[in-house]
C-alpha positions as MATLAB code, in Angstrom:
seq = 'MVGYGTSGIVHVSHRRKENGIGEELYAVKEFQRRSRETEDEYIRRLAAEFCVLSELRHPNVIRTLELLTDVKGNYCQVMEYCEGGDLFTLVYSAGKLEVEEADCFFKQLMRGIEYLHEMGVVHRDLKPENLLLTRHGRLKISDFGNSDCFRMAWENDVHLMSGLCGSGPYIAPEVYTDQEYDGRAVDVWACGVIYIVMRTGGYLWHEARKDGDEIFAQYLKDRRQEEGFSPIESLNPLSCRDVIYCMLDPNPLRRITASQVLRSQWGQEIQLCQAAF';
ca = [
     -64.587  312.083   17.010;
     -61.623  309.698   18.087;
     -58.917  311.280   15.857;
     -57.685  312.559   12.552;
     -56.210  310.358    9.828;
     -53.824  311.405    7.030;
     -56.799  312.014    4.763;
     -59.890  312.234    6.957;
     -61.630  312.617   10.462;
     -62.356  309.281   12.242;
     -65.513  308.762   14.219;
     -66.773  305.843   16.265;
     -70.074  304.259   15.193;
     -72.305  301.332   16.361;
     -74.481  298.910   14.784;
     -76.702  296.317   16.282;
     -75.142  292.679   15.999;
     -76.703  290.442   13.446;
     -78.327  288.270   16.159;
     -80.094  291.309   17.500;
     -78.400  291.111   20.989;
     -76.056  293.964   21.822;
     -74.096  296.290   19.567;
     -70.712  296.245   17.691;
     -68.464  299.416   17.544;
     -66.773  300.447   14.331;
     -64.236  303.219   13.307;
     -65.699  305.282   10.520;
     -63.070  307.377    8.637;
     -64.807  310.427    6.857;
     -62.582  311.297    3.811;
     -61.725  314.872    3.105;
     -60.807  316.336   -0.182;
     -57.174  317.583   -0.406;
     -56.337  321.045   -1.533;
     -56.507  321.365   -5.365;
     -58.032  317.900   -5.647;
     -60.781  317.624   -8.205;
     -63.920  315.597   -7.348;
     -62.726  312.851   -9.960;
     -59.145  312.691   -8.340;
     -60.877  312.566   -4.825;
     -63.071  309.700   -5.698;
     -60.348  307.626   -7.527;
     -57.927  308.164   -4.598;
     -60.344  306.808   -2.023;
     -61.612  304.067   -4.196;
     -58.022  302.925   -4.663;
     -57.164  302.983   -1.066;
     -60.341  300.982   -0.271;
     -59.674  298.418   -3.024;
     -56.317  297.722   -1.571;
     -57.236  297.706    1.999;
     -60.333  295.620    1.696;
     -58.149  292.668    0.428;
     -55.681  292.822    3.304;
     -56.243  290.102    5.944;
     -53.690  290.003    8.799;
     -53.863  290.057   12.608;
     -51.703  293.141   12.919;
     -53.325  295.134    9.950;
     -56.599  296.919   10.539;
     -59.569  295.435    8.930;
     -61.362  297.599    6.318;
     -64.947  296.512    5.933;
     -67.008  298.959    3.797;
     -66.952  302.226    1.765;
     -70.123  304.132    1.815;
     -71.671  307.526    1.860;
     -73.195  309.253    4.964;
     -76.446  311.411    4.996;
     -74.377  314.432    3.887;
     -72.938  312.667    0.850;
     -69.396  312.257    2.317;
     -67.557  309.086    1.551;
     -66.768  307.053    4.662;
     -64.679  304.050    5.142;
     -65.837  301.537    7.773;
     -63.126  299.760    9.784;
     -62.725  297.646   12.927;
     -62.465  299.570   16.178;
     -59.617  299.302   18.578;
     -60.582  300.067   22.216;
     -56.998  300.153   23.392;
     -56.246  303.561   21.818;
     -52.905  304.094   20.047;
     -49.171  303.320   20.788;
     -48.192  307.005   21.036;
     -50.687  307.716   23.861;
     -49.503  304.648   25.707;
     -45.786  305.496   25.400;
     -46.566  308.941   26.366;
     -48.544  308.192   29.558;
     -45.879  305.534   30.632;
     -42.841  307.563   29.706;
     -41.217  304.531   28.136;
     -42.116  300.744   27.791;
     -40.767  297.938   29.533;
     -38.403  295.872   27.310;
     -40.947  292.794   27.111;
     -43.752  295.028   26.167;
     -41.728  297.040   23.652;
     -40.415  293.867   22.002;
     -43.871  292.392   21.760;
     -45.363  295.371   20.021;
     -42.272  295.600   17.664;
     -42.455  291.938   16.468;
     -46.193  292.449   15.905;
     -45.385  295.531   13.926;
     -42.725  293.689   11.840;
     -45.059  290.879   11.248;
     -47.600  293.330    9.975;
     -45.111  295.098    7.684;
     -43.614  291.846    6.430;
     -47.278  290.940    5.282;
     -47.928  294.246    3.762;
     -44.675  294.089    1.675;
     -45.465  290.648    0.597;
     -48.877  291.943   -0.663;
     -47.124  294.673   -2.607;
     -48.074  297.569   -0.356;
     -46.129  300.145    1.533;
     -47.422  302.299    4.343;
     -45.093  305.250    4.009;
     -46.343  307.043    7.166;
     -45.563  304.768   10.042;
     -45.459  306.173   13.524;
     -46.867  305.444   16.956;
     -50.175  307.439   16.392;
     -50.891  305.136   13.499;
     -50.482  301.926   15.477;
     -53.686  300.944   17.152;
     -54.116  298.564   20.105;
     -57.125  296.256   20.998;
     -58.269  296.037   24.480;
     -56.125  293.087   25.040;
     -52.942  294.582   23.493;
     -52.890  293.335   20.018;
     -51.210  295.926   17.698;
     -52.951  296.857   14.426;
     -51.393  299.122   11.647;
     -53.807  301.724   10.530;
     -54.175  304.926    8.583;
     -53.060  304.171    4.977;
     -53.819  307.485    3.608;
     -50.176  307.607    2.167;
     -49.948  303.943    1.331;
     -49.102  302.953   -2.182;
     -48.607  299.744   -4.357;
     -45.084  299.137   -5.297;
     -45.983  295.871   -7.237;
     -49.194  294.466   -8.626;
     -49.862  290.791   -8.217;
     -49.074  290.209  -11.786;
     -45.751  292.111  -11.749;
     -42.223  291.153  -10.869;
     -40.625  294.456  -10.933;
     -40.846  296.923   -8.041;
     -42.151  300.519   -8.649;
     -40.255  303.205   -6.837;
     -41.602  306.048   -5.012;
     -41.154  309.849   -5.075;
     -42.103  312.825   -3.083;
     -42.046  313.723    0.620;
     -44.520  312.128    2.819;
     -44.562  310.854    6.297;
     -44.071  312.368    9.746;
     -40.874  314.144   10.914;
     -38.788  311.963   13.064;
     -39.862  308.837   11.376;
     -38.874  309.858    7.651;
     -35.913  308.088    6.123;
     -33.186  310.250    4.808;
     -33.610  309.166    1.100;
     -37.077  310.610    1.118;
     -35.530  314.100    1.417;
     -33.558  313.883   -1.827;
     -34.852  314.358   -5.420;
     -34.191  310.656   -6.137;
     -36.970  307.793   -6.343;
     -36.783  305.349   -3.474;
     -37.957  301.924   -2.330;
     -40.981  302.372   -0.061;
     -40.262  299.122    1.738;
     -36.886  300.477    2.914;
     -38.695  303.596    4.112;
     -41.088  301.612    6.217;
     -38.288  299.545    7.838;
     -36.523  302.814    8.739;
     -39.526  304.070   10.463;
     -40.054  300.800   12.474;
     -36.456  301.138   13.945;
     -37.196  304.735   15.071;
     -40.488  303.640   16.562;
     -38.591  300.988   18.624;
     -36.316  303.566   19.948;
     -39.289  305.746   20.846;
     -40.931  302.825   22.769;
     -37.720  301.917   24.664;
     -36.536  305.546   25.557;
     -39.700  307.632   25.450;
     -38.039  310.184   23.107;
     -37.272  310.953   19.504;
     -33.765  310.110   18.068;
     -33.729  313.205   16.002;
     -36.369  315.806   14.505;
     -35.448  314.947   11.027;
     -33.035  312.624    9.305;
     -31.211  315.348    7.427;
     -27.541  315.932    8.210;
     -27.761  319.665    7.144;
     -31.009  320.301    9.271;
     -30.510  318.329   12.271;
     -27.317  318.176   14.586;
     -28.254  314.927   16.357;
     -28.664  313.058   13.020;
     -25.445  314.537   11.719;
     -23.807  313.045   14.938;
     -25.410  309.778   14.204;
     -23.910  309.742   10.654;
     -20.471  310.703   12.066;
     -20.676  307.932   14.726;
     -21.515  305.368   12.037;
     -18.524  306.453    9.907;
     -16.159  306.291   12.776;
     -17.669  303.124   14.043;
     -18.491  304.605   17.391;
     -21.735  303.709   19.250;
     -24.701  306.095   19.064;
     -25.621  306.364   22.718;
     -29.462  305.930   22.407;
     -28.949  302.807   20.478;
     -25.937  301.588   22.545;
     -28.354  301.745   25.686;
     -30.352  298.806   24.169;
     -29.722  295.062   25.126;
     -28.921  292.656   24.071;
     -26.189  293.160   21.599;
     -28.292  291.402   18.923;
     -31.035  293.993   19.355;
     -28.532  296.745   18.717;
     -27.159  295.084   15.703;
     -30.551  294.881   14.124;
     -31.617  298.459   14.933;
     -28.314  299.702   13.407;
     -29.119  297.662   10.301;
     -32.688  299.097   10.094;
     -31.255  302.609   10.427;
     -28.654  302.248    7.886;
     -28.626  305.545    5.999;
     -28.105  303.631    2.788;
     -31.366  302.183    1.775;
     -29.643  299.551   -0.384;
     -27.871  298.163    2.599;
     -30.917  298.349    4.877;
     -32.300  295.111    6.056;
     -35.949  293.964    5.159;
     -38.922  293.205    7.511;
     -38.370  289.487    6.864;
     -34.635  289.668    7.624;
     -35.571  291.494   10.952;
     -37.836  288.689   12.069;
     -35.375  285.997   10.925;
     -32.578  287.595   12.862;
     -31.301  286.109   16.075;
     -32.940  288.831   18.061;
     -36.113  288.629   16.116;
     -36.496  284.996   16.811;
     -35.733  285.402   20.391;
     -38.485  287.933   21.062;
     -41.310  286.309   23.043;
     -44.700  287.372   21.868;
     -47.132  288.331   24.708;
     -50.477  286.541   24.821;
     -52.383  289.400   23.135;
     -50.388  289.006   19.996;
     -51.885  285.459   19.224;
];
């Protein structure tokens, strides 16, 4: 076992290459039924997840290959295996990342998110633990257990989301309300927090609720008074700080998009490391 996903346990499996020489490693996610979920609901959920993910093709999104059953009758999803572990482990072991390294991972992340949003998919649980790395350092977005489609290929209108999902420090403030929200803005918020975690090695806050977190309440106060928030003010250059503030705008209607991040002055200035190509 290599880890736990949002909706299952992940194992490593191997299969002989088609030419018969050597073996290839794969990550196999064994789906688990949620509490109060019927058999039909369980099958529909995992089938829907597989149908979406099997169509995604991007260097920074984990490749989903097959949906099958194991010898015990459990449904399993076969994915490419990333030998480099996850971003959380890398940041935890290093304390924090160097600027060039964090920037490279961030730009890869935003490219992957831009692609997902173009395909009508939102992740809704972005965090370093769900960002896998290849042996050479290419970042791959994984664990789509909370993902959803906000727009089908034949639709123009955006479907709003509801319900609390995600992981503590990375959840956008609008998710805590009773209102529906745009899942794309939620993903962008999480990416902004992830960048701070890479650069500082710590969380900005425990949860983005002004009544439940003093640090987040201070952040909101600093924004209203146009005073700099120290964890973000420590970032350089100025163009970087501007983008992070725009990604962490408490008002989701003002929050910038993944495409706007990549087209910003800072986004264009970030030099991708060799592994990203």
